XYZ file of C-alpha atoms in Angstrom:
517
model
C -81.881 -85.311 -184.358
C -79.552 -84.280 -181.571
C -77.451 -81.175 -182.293
C -73.662 -81.315 -182.116
C -73.850 -85.080 -181.780
C -73.226 -88.199 -183.816
C -76.628 -89.863 -184.185
C -76.393 -93.537 -183.213
C -79.967 -94.770 -183.159
C -83.229 -94.796 -181.265
C -83.834 -95.852 -177.679
C -86.661 -95.738 -175.202
C -89.886 -97.754 -175.109
C -90.506 -97.808 -178.874
C -86.974 -96.881 -179.999
C -88.181 -93.398 -180.822
C -85.886 -91.465 -178.461
C -82.731 -90.287 -180.324
C -79.460 -91.565 -178.920
C -76.310 -89.678 -179.826
C -72.643 -89.254 -178.961
C -71.861 -85.654 -178.044
C -68.995 -84.245 -180.121
C -67.628 -82.203 -177.218
C -67.178 -85.446 -175.240
C -66.129 -87.632 -178.146
C -62.450 -87.244 -177.179
C -63.192 -88.999 -173.873
C -62.728 -92.332 -175.690
C -65.108 -95.224 -176.079
C -65.756 -98.916 -176.479
C -67.670 -100.986 -179.031
C -67.987 -104.582 -177.845
C -70.002 -107.671 -178.673
C -69.823 -111.245 -179.848
C -69.110 -112.136 -183.458
C -72.045 -111.411 -185.774
C -73.894 -109.019 -183.477
C -73.326 -105.852 -185.553
C -70.070 -104.278 -184.374
C -68.893 -103.611 -187.937
C -72.062 -101.720 -188.879
C -71.823 -99.692 -185.668
C -68.247 -98.795 -186.570
C -69.428 -97.816 -190.049
C -72.187 -95.485 -188.862
C -69.884 -93.892 -186.271
C -67.308 -93.189 -188.999
C -70.068 -91.674 -191.158
C -71.277 -89.471 -188.308
C -67.838 -88.160 -187.426
C -66.978 -87.505 -191.071
C -70.216 -85.580 -191.614
C -69.325 -83.470 -188.568
C -65.925 -82.593 -190.067
C -63.908 -84.986 -187.904
C -61.250 -87.143 -189.645
C -61.309 -90.851 -188.766
C -58.704 -93.622 -188.787
C -59.921 -97.220 -188.694
C -58.845 -100.735 -189.645
C -60.762 -102.836 -192.149
C -60.196 -106.264 -190.644
C -62.726 -108.151 -192.786
C -62.669 -105.979 -195.902
C -66.259 -104.759 -195.382
C -65.615 -101.127 -194.458
C -64.298 -100.090 -197.872
C -67.960 -99.577 -198.791
C -67.797 -96.231 -196.970
C -66.437 -94.791 -200.232
C -69.677 -95.577 -202.110
C -73.299 -94.641 -201.503
C -75.883 -97.238 -200.595
C -78.400 -98.262 -203.256
C -82.143 -98.663 -203.454
C -81.549 -101.945 -205.273
C -79.725 -103.386 -202.278
C -81.524 -106.345 -200.713
C -81.772 -104.630 -197.319
C -83.133 -101.342 -198.671
C -86.639 -101.930 -197.328
C -85.303 -103.032 -193.935
C -83.093 -99.954 -193.744
C -85.856 -97.489 -194.585
C -88.225 -99.222 -192.170
C -85.691 -98.985 -189.357
C -84.972 -95.330 -190.146
C -88.700 -94.574 -189.905
C -89.016 -96.496 -186.625
C -86.218 -94.569 -184.886
C -87.272 -91.196 -186.303
C -84.337 -90.840 -188.709
C -86.295 -88.630 -191.103
C -83.243 -87.281 -192.958
C -81.954 -90.747 -193.829
C -80.514 -90.994 -197.335
C -77.721 -92.782 -199.149
C -74.365 -91.069 -199.452
C -70.675 -91.739 -200.085
C -67.912 -90.379 -197.879
C -64.371 -89.140 -198.563
C -62.057 -92.117 -198.027
C -58.281 -92.586 -198.138
C -57.101 -96.167 -198.439
C -53.865 -97.306 -196.756
C -52.042 -100.616 -196.748
C -48.819 -101.666 -195.000
C -48.262 -104.126 -197.842
C -48.875 -101.460 -200.481
C -51.441 -103.585 -202.357
C -54.884 -102.227 -201.453
C -53.976 -98.648 -200.632
C -51.223 -96.098 -200.327
C -48.107 -97.507 -198.642
C -47.795 -96.463 -195.027
C -44.333 -96.451 -193.497
C -42.351 -95.345 -190.508
C -38.652 -95.550 -189.699
C -36.970 -97.950 -187.308
C -35.842 -94.992 -185.194
C -39.392 -93.657 -184.887
C -40.726 -97.073 -183.887
C -38.223 -97.213 -181.008
C -36.743 -100.150 -179.076
C -39.755 -100.760 -176.800
C -42.241 -101.361 -179.591
C -39.690 -103.228 -181.718
C -38.931 -105.557 -178.825
C -42.670 -106.176 -178.436
C -43.016 -106.741 -182.169
C -40.199 -109.310 -182.249
C -41.059 -110.929 -178.889
C -37.565 -110.368 -177.516
C -36.398 -111.450 -174.084
C -35.289 -108.903 -171.496
C -31.605 -109.477 -172.324
C -32.250 -109.132 -176.062
C -34.282 -105.968 -175.507
C -31.316 -104.589 -173.552
C -29.003 -105.143 -176.529
C -31.556 -103.488 -178.808
C -31.491 -100.447 -176.517
C -27.691 -100.385 -176.733
C -27.926 -100.473 -180.535
C -30.296 -97.469 -180.563
C -28.022 -95.582 -178.167
C -24.983 -96.225 -180.357
C -26.901 -95.184 -183.469
C -27.449 -91.772 -181.854
C -23.864 -91.431 -180.658
C -22.293 -92.575 -183.936
C -24.633 -90.570 -186.175
C -26.118 -93.676 -187.819
C -29.732 -93.058 -188.951
C -31.938 -96.145 -188.531
C -34.481 -95.968 -191.322
C -35.164 -99.526 -192.496
C -34.475 -103.105 -191.427
C -31.153 -103.399 -193.244
C -29.887 -100.427 -191.208
C -30.655 -102.236 -187.971
C -29.217 -105.508 -189.270
C -25.948 -103.812 -190.272
C -25.720 -102.014 -186.932
C -26.141 -105.291 -185.043
C -23.278 -106.820 -187.075
C -21.075 -103.849 -186.167
C -22.175 -104.159 -182.551
C -21.153 -107.806 -182.496
C -17.725 -107.110 -183.997
C -17.015 -104.451 -181.377
C -18.717 -106.205 -178.468
C -15.514 -106.619 -176.430
C -14.866 -102.879 -176.144
C -18.560 -101.945 -175.893
C -19.301 -104.491 -173.152
C -16.994 -102.583 -170.800
C -19.255 -99.545 -171.161
C -22.758 -100.944 -171.654
C -22.606 -104.396 -170.079
C -22.360 -107.859 -171.553
C -23.150 -108.119 -175.266
C -23.407 -111.760 -176.285
C -23.137 -113.067 -179.816
C -26.020 -115.475 -179.154
C -28.385 -112.624 -178.224
C -27.407 -110.639 -181.312
C -27.977 -113.747 -183.410
C -31.419 -114.233 -181.860
C -32.381 -110.635 -182.706
C -31.146 -111.102 -186.273
C -33.298 -114.206 -186.632
C -36.348 -112.351 -185.344
C -35.642 -109.562 -187.830
C -35.601 -112.158 -190.592
C -39.000 -113.479 -189.450
C -40.351 -109.928 -189.331
C -39.036 -109.298 -192.837
C -40.759 -112.439 -194.123
C -44.047 -111.314 -192.531
C -43.992 -108.058 -194.484
C -42.262 -105.899 -191.877
C -39.801 -104.627 -194.474
C -42.714 -102.781 -196.114
C -43.446 -100.930 -192.873
C -39.964 -99.503 -192.333
C -38.526 -96.913 -194.688
C -39.147 -93.525 -196.243
C -41.109 -91.475 -197.044
C -42.593 -91.892 -193.582
C -46.259 -91.174 -192.898
C -47.096 -87.530 -192.203
C -49.808 -87.179 -189.578
C -51.376 -84.277 -191.436
C -52.357 -86.678 -194.222
C -54.658 -88.640 -191.903
C -56.124 -85.523 -190.301
C -57.456 -83.904 -193.476
C -60.909 -82.812 -194.603
C -62.354 -82.635 -198.100
C -63.514 -79.570 -200.028
C -66.945 -79.767 -198.367
C -65.447 -79.774 -194.870
C -66.156 -83.435 -194.200
C -63.504 -85.389 -192.369
C -61.616 -87.919 -194.441
C -62.056 -91.547 -193.378
C -58.674 -93.301 -193.416
C -59.113 -97.056 -193.920
C -56.184 -99.380 -193.248
C -56.476 -102.647 -195.181
C -55.981 -105.260 -192.467
C -57.524 -108.443 -193.878
C -54.117 -109.815 -194.963
C -52.295 -108.000 -192.175
C -54.229 -110.018 -189.609
C -52.030 -112.941 -190.595
C -49.331 -111.110 -188.599
C -51.387 -109.910 -185.611
C -48.413 -108.630 -183.638
C -47.316 -106.464 -186.575
C -50.857 -105.119 -186.883
C -51.202 -104.256 -183.193
C -47.714 -102.758 -182.926
C -48.263 -100.514 -185.932
C -51.519 -99.132 -184.531
C -49.903 -98.560 -181.156
C -47.011 -96.756 -182.844
C -49.453 -94.513 -184.737
C -51.308 -93.755 -181.513
C -48.009 -92.918 -179.797
C -46.995 -90.628 -182.662
C -50.259 -88.720 -182.358
C -49.668 -88.368 -178.633
C -46.088 -87.130 -179.037
C -46.511 -84.854 -182.054
C -49.873 -83.104 -181.597
C -50.101 -79.944 -179.477
C -52.371 -79.591 -176.456
C -55.851 -78.272 -177.268
C -57.709 -78.990 -174.013
C -61.365 -79.922 -174.514
C -62.347 -78.852 -178.057
C -65.884 -78.574 -179.405
C -65.167 -81.670 -181.478
C -62.199 -84.028 -181.795
C -59.351 -83.357 -184.202
C -59.258 -87.075 -184.994
C -61.088 -90.225 -183.923
C -58.997 -93.398 -183.848
C -60.701 -96.816 -183.908
C -58.579 -99.731 -182.638
C -60.270 -102.874 -183.976
C -59.460 -106.321 -182.529
C -58.133 -104.519 -179.457
C -57.402 -107.765 -177.605
C -54.374 -108.246 -179.892
C -52.778 -105.227 -178.268
C -53.061 -106.561 -174.743
C -52.536 -110.318 -175.185
C -49.306 -111.281 -173.401
C -48.229 -107.651 -173.347
C -45.533 -106.753 -170.786
C -46.482 -104.371 -167.996
C -44.270 -101.617 -169.432
C -46.263 -101.670 -172.662
C -49.649 -101.690 -170.927
C -48.498 -98.773 -168.772
C -47.592 -96.895 -171.951
C -51.013 -97.541 -173.488
C -52.696 -96.383 -170.292
C -50.625 -93.199 -170.265
C -51.449 -92.466 -173.901
C -55.165 -93.139 -173.362
C -55.227 -90.886 -170.307
C -53.390 -87.934 -171.848
C -54.141 -88.007 -175.569
C -57.663 -86.657 -175.124
C -56.116 -83.265 -174.332
C -54.584 -83.434 -177.826
C -58.110 -83.647 -179.260
C -57.919 -87.331 -180.191
C -60.663 -89.800 -179.281
C -59.689 -93.481 -179.077
C -62.324 -96.192 -179.482
C -61.493 -99.843 -178.824
C -63.406 -102.503 -180.776
C -63.387 -105.981 -179.241
C -65.609 -108.960 -178.477
C -65.595 -108.690 -174.697
C -64.931 -105.673 -172.452
C -62.760 -107.983 -170.347
C -60.223 -107.939 -173.208
C -59.284 -104.409 -172.162
C -57.306 -103.904 -168.912
C -59.391 -102.419 -166.120
C -57.339 -99.221 -165.781
C -57.874 -98.461 -169.468
C -61.491 -99.636 -169.501
C -62.292 -97.088 -166.792
C -61.337 -94.273 -169.174
C -63.777 -95.326 -171.913
C -66.834 -93.184 -171.236
C -68.827 -93.719 -174.446
C -69.967 -97.317 -174.844
C -71.890 -99.412 -177.338
C -72.367 -102.950 -176.069
C -73.758 -105.508 -178.479
C -74.876 -108.944 -177.331
C -72.583 -111.123 -175.243
C -72.989 -114.871 -175.096
C -72.976 -116.585 -171.695
C -72.508 -120.288 -172.296
C -69.967 -120.953 -169.548
C -69.479 -119.844 -165.958
C -66.626 -117.636 -167.101
C -68.873 -116.013 -169.720
C -71.548 -115.343 -167.101
C -69.038 -113.685 -164.780
C -67.783 -111.509 -167.641
C -71.359 -110.572 -168.547
C -72.144 -109.594 -164.972
C -69.002 -107.464 -164.720
C -69.850 -105.742 -168.013
C -73.364 -104.916 -166.778
C -72.039 -103.461 -163.532
C -70.077 -100.784 -165.390
C -73.245 -99.077 -166.649
C -75.514 -96.569 -164.957
C -78.700 -98.513 -164.285
C -81.986 -97.934 -166.042
C -85.029 -98.780 -163.878
C -86.969 -99.982 -166.940
C -84.884 -103.132 -167.499
C -82.055 -105.296 -166.218
C -78.787 -104.325 -167.908
C -77.411 -107.853 -167.585
C -80.451 -109.374 -169.262
C -80.462 -106.687 -171.955
C -76.850 -107.399 -172.909
C -77.717 -111.068 -173.267
C -80.954 -110.499 -175.213
C -80.326 -107.658 -177.685
C -80.565 -108.790 -181.298
C -78.395 -108.109 -184.320
C -78.246 -104.382 -184.988
C -79.349 -103.574 -181.458
C -77.102 -102.611 -178.565
C -76.971 -101.407 -174.987
C -75.555 -97.872 -175.085
C -74.345 -95.306 -172.605
C -72.872 -91.954 -173.662
C -71.314 -89.160 -171.667
C -73.634 -86.278 -170.860
C -73.114 -82.792 -169.453
C -69.992 -82.468 -167.274
C -68.839 -85.880 -168.472
C -71.391 -87.859 -166.445
C -72.238 -91.288 -167.942
C -75.769 -91.391 -169.279
C -78.385 -93.918 -168.186
C -78.033 -97.169 -170.107
C -80.485 -97.624 -173.009
C -81.472 -100.394 -175.380
C -80.769 -98.785 -178.732
C -81.679 -99.776 -182.264
C -78.617 -98.800 -184.328
C -79.383 -96.591 -187.320
C -78.829 -97.973 -190.846
C -75.697 -96.902 -192.762
C -75.880 -94.348 -195.557
C -72.876 -95.769 -197.381
C -72.631 -99.132 -199.081
C -72.882 -102.132 -196.788
C -70.114 -104.510 -197.821
C -66.810 -104.224 -199.678
C -66.105 -101.843 -202.524
C -65.555 -103.181 -206.029
C -61.825 -103.646 -206.800
C -61.934 -101.338 -209.839
C -63.620 -98.563 -207.836
C -61.095 -98.991 -205.059
C -58.220 -98.545 -207.499
C -59.919 -95.465 -208.937
C -60.197 -93.920 -205.466
C -56.515 -94.633 -204.793
C -55.454 -93.113 -208.123
C -57.502 -89.940 -207.587
C -56.654 -89.520 -203.908
C -55.215 -86.129 -202.821
C -52.008 -87.920 -201.796
C -51.697 -90.143 -204.880
C -48.013 -90.634 -205.748
C -46.682 -89.204 -202.494
C -45.812 -92.486 -200.772
C -45.646 -94.963 -203.639
C -41.946 -94.501 -204.509
C -39.586 -95.841 -201.842
C -36.667 -93.558 -200.930
C -33.336 -94.991 -199.832
C -31.097 -92.175 -198.628
C -27.790 -92.630 -196.851
C -28.312 -94.221 -193.454
C -26.651 -96.693 -191.085
C -26.266 -99.449 -193.683
C -24.579 -97.199 -196.250
C -22.361 -95.478 -193.653
C -21.152 -98.746 -192.137
C -20.617 -100.226 -195.594
C -18.484 -97.237 -196.540
C -16.446 -97.578 -193.353
C -15.904 -101.273 -194.071
C -14.792 -100.575 -197.635
C -12.369 -97.883 -196.464
C -10.920 -100.193 -193.828
C -10.537 -102.993 -196.375
C -8.860 -100.626 -198.841
C -6.438 -99.446 -196.146
C -5.592 -103.036 -195.240
C -4.951 -103.806 -198.913
C -2.742 -100.716 -199.291
C -0.611 -101.658 -196.296
C -0.294 -105.217 -197.594
C 0.822 -103.991 -201.021
C 3.438 -101.767 -199.406
C 4.771 -104.725 -197.460
C 4.864 -106.878 -200.600
C 7.101 -104.247 -202.239
C 9.535 -104.145 -199.296
C 12.784 -106.093 -199.337
C 12.713 -109.394 -197.503
C 14.937 -108.118 -194.735
C 12.697 -105.108 -194.115
C 9.567 -107.291 -193.933
C 11.242 -109.621 -191.503
C 12.318 -106.675 -189.413
C 8.762 -105.216 -189.381
C 7.226 -108.563 -188.482
C 9.806 -109.340 -185.791
C 9.303 -108.770 -182.128
C 11.316 -105.732 -181.078
C 12.701 -105.236 -177.609
C 14.900 -102.387 -176.419
C 15.951 -103.790 -173.021
C 19.176 -105.456 -171.972
C 20.466 -108.443 -173.915
C 19.743 -111.854 -172.525
C 22.122 -114.783 -172.441
C 23.667 -116.027 -175.698
C 21.949 -119.384 -175.531
C 18.442 -117.889 -175.852
C 19.130 -114.945 -178.140
C 20.883 -116.738 -180.922
C 18.672 -119.801 -181.250
C 15.502 -117.777 -181.883
C 16.679 -116.475 -185.289
C 18.970 -119.295 -186.447
C 18.018 -122.426 -188.328
C 19.376 -125.432 -186.513
C 22.093 -127.308 -188.245
C 20.209 -130.595 -188.124
C 16.974 -129.103 -189.601
C 15.960 -130.565 -192.949
C 15.556 -128.298 -195.956
C 11.760 -128.691 -195.806
C 11.619 -127.743 -192.125
C 13.785 -124.711 -192.745
C 11.586 -123.615 -195.651
C 8.452 -124.086 -193.531
C 9.857 -121.860 -190.786
C 10.710 -119.190 -193.323
C 7.170 -119.231 -194.802
C 5.601 -119.015 -191.334
C 7.747 -115.987 -190.525
C 6.846 -114.407 -193.875
C 3.113 -114.770 -193.247
C 3.152 -113.682 -189.621
C 3.263 -109.980 -190.442
C 0.469 -109.923 -192.999
C -1.962 -112.672 -192.058
C -3.799 -110.472 -189.569
C -4.348 -107.741 -192.092
C -5.514 -110.212 -194.725
C -8.082 -111.634 -192.348
C -9.318 -108.150 -191.427
C -9.628 -107.226 -195.065
C -11.537 -110.446 -195.792
C -13.998 -109.888 -192.966
C -14.629 -106.208 -193.661
C -14.750 -106.683 -197.419
C -17.257 -109.528 -197.159
C -19.414 -107.965 -194.444
C -21.917 -106.467 -196.874
C -21.318 -108.883 -199.759
C -24.502 -110.105 -201.402
C -26.775 -107.370 -200.017
């Protein structure tokens, strides 16, 4: 086996030449691509095993539910046992044996793993706007809301904080528009509706405290093996934008929080982004630029990012050019577009005189791939047809009872399960509303206790200038002689209400603002 490398499989004429991914270049990112059913999931599994055995923590998404088997050892009674041992012998994998790996299960929905959360403030307006598919004008209002939250000391922790802040923003839009630009009620309403959709999709489980600590996904076990963090994504894929935005947020957090380490002997963390096309589909240029920046700079933080997708064309060219380690499973070429994509994929590899790369990508079978890994000084290696090594852990999903046992005995068991709800924007704005309503009620009670003459005086329009002519000054306060009793009484009631109606309305609005929450 290759030293200081993750063993991938055997290449060469008879698949007897070891093919490995060098640990000192593993933070230069990579790509695992191929059509459905060609073996991408198994390749992801053996890469996670290799990194874990080398002491490198891993974060990956379990899109189909198959990768939970990493927590259990393979078995000699498994139907593919003979095929696995035969393949191991063919590629010279003499030390092949079954083994389980340290796994931490996570789940945004809190059902199949430890809850994983972040705060609204940490997510930021750019990613939230992407998550909710906001227009440019709506994104602008969201930016104003975040700016005001900072200025007013209103922590944005969960969705109800943002919803309450948007209500406050709408009530004060007239004054705020002079400073920040037009704030329309229709745009605020559209954002509120998108927040409701996000809440119904399970987004309320993502936002809150305690927020995820990065150290918990960068841990090793007592034997020095890197922990494999598995995010349950089978149900999450029903909300693909939520899935992609969460992974991008986590990648951004790693980029912003981790210190520079240069080029380490091995990565501090390897991050697998499965179904990568979901990140780039219909993404605005600002978001793609952010992903490119993170991919370019995060390697100096010791983090390797590996995109998993069906076709390399799913990844923008500027980002694809930074993915030096590649495992390309078979691509189908049924249409002219497919053939062009296949040709472009083949052109990105360093040619091997023994075979045509384009034909190899089309012909490799299940469990076989075209590989190219970075060599000394970061030079791409010659492309090889590689037979992927068999996994040591269980192939297929983990039993539900065993999964629950792993969650219960995890080193972080109980840390994230209980939701915290400390004072934040919602509670602060609610308190302000209650205080304003109480003040309005107090003033109204004081007025009710005043003599009639005093209330009329307070409600009247006061003017300190010169007196006007008698004809206009007297008629404004005198009941006409020919007025009926009912008309006179109506005028008196209107005057009585004119001084307190405004305050009653204010109290009603502020008092009912948070009613029913």
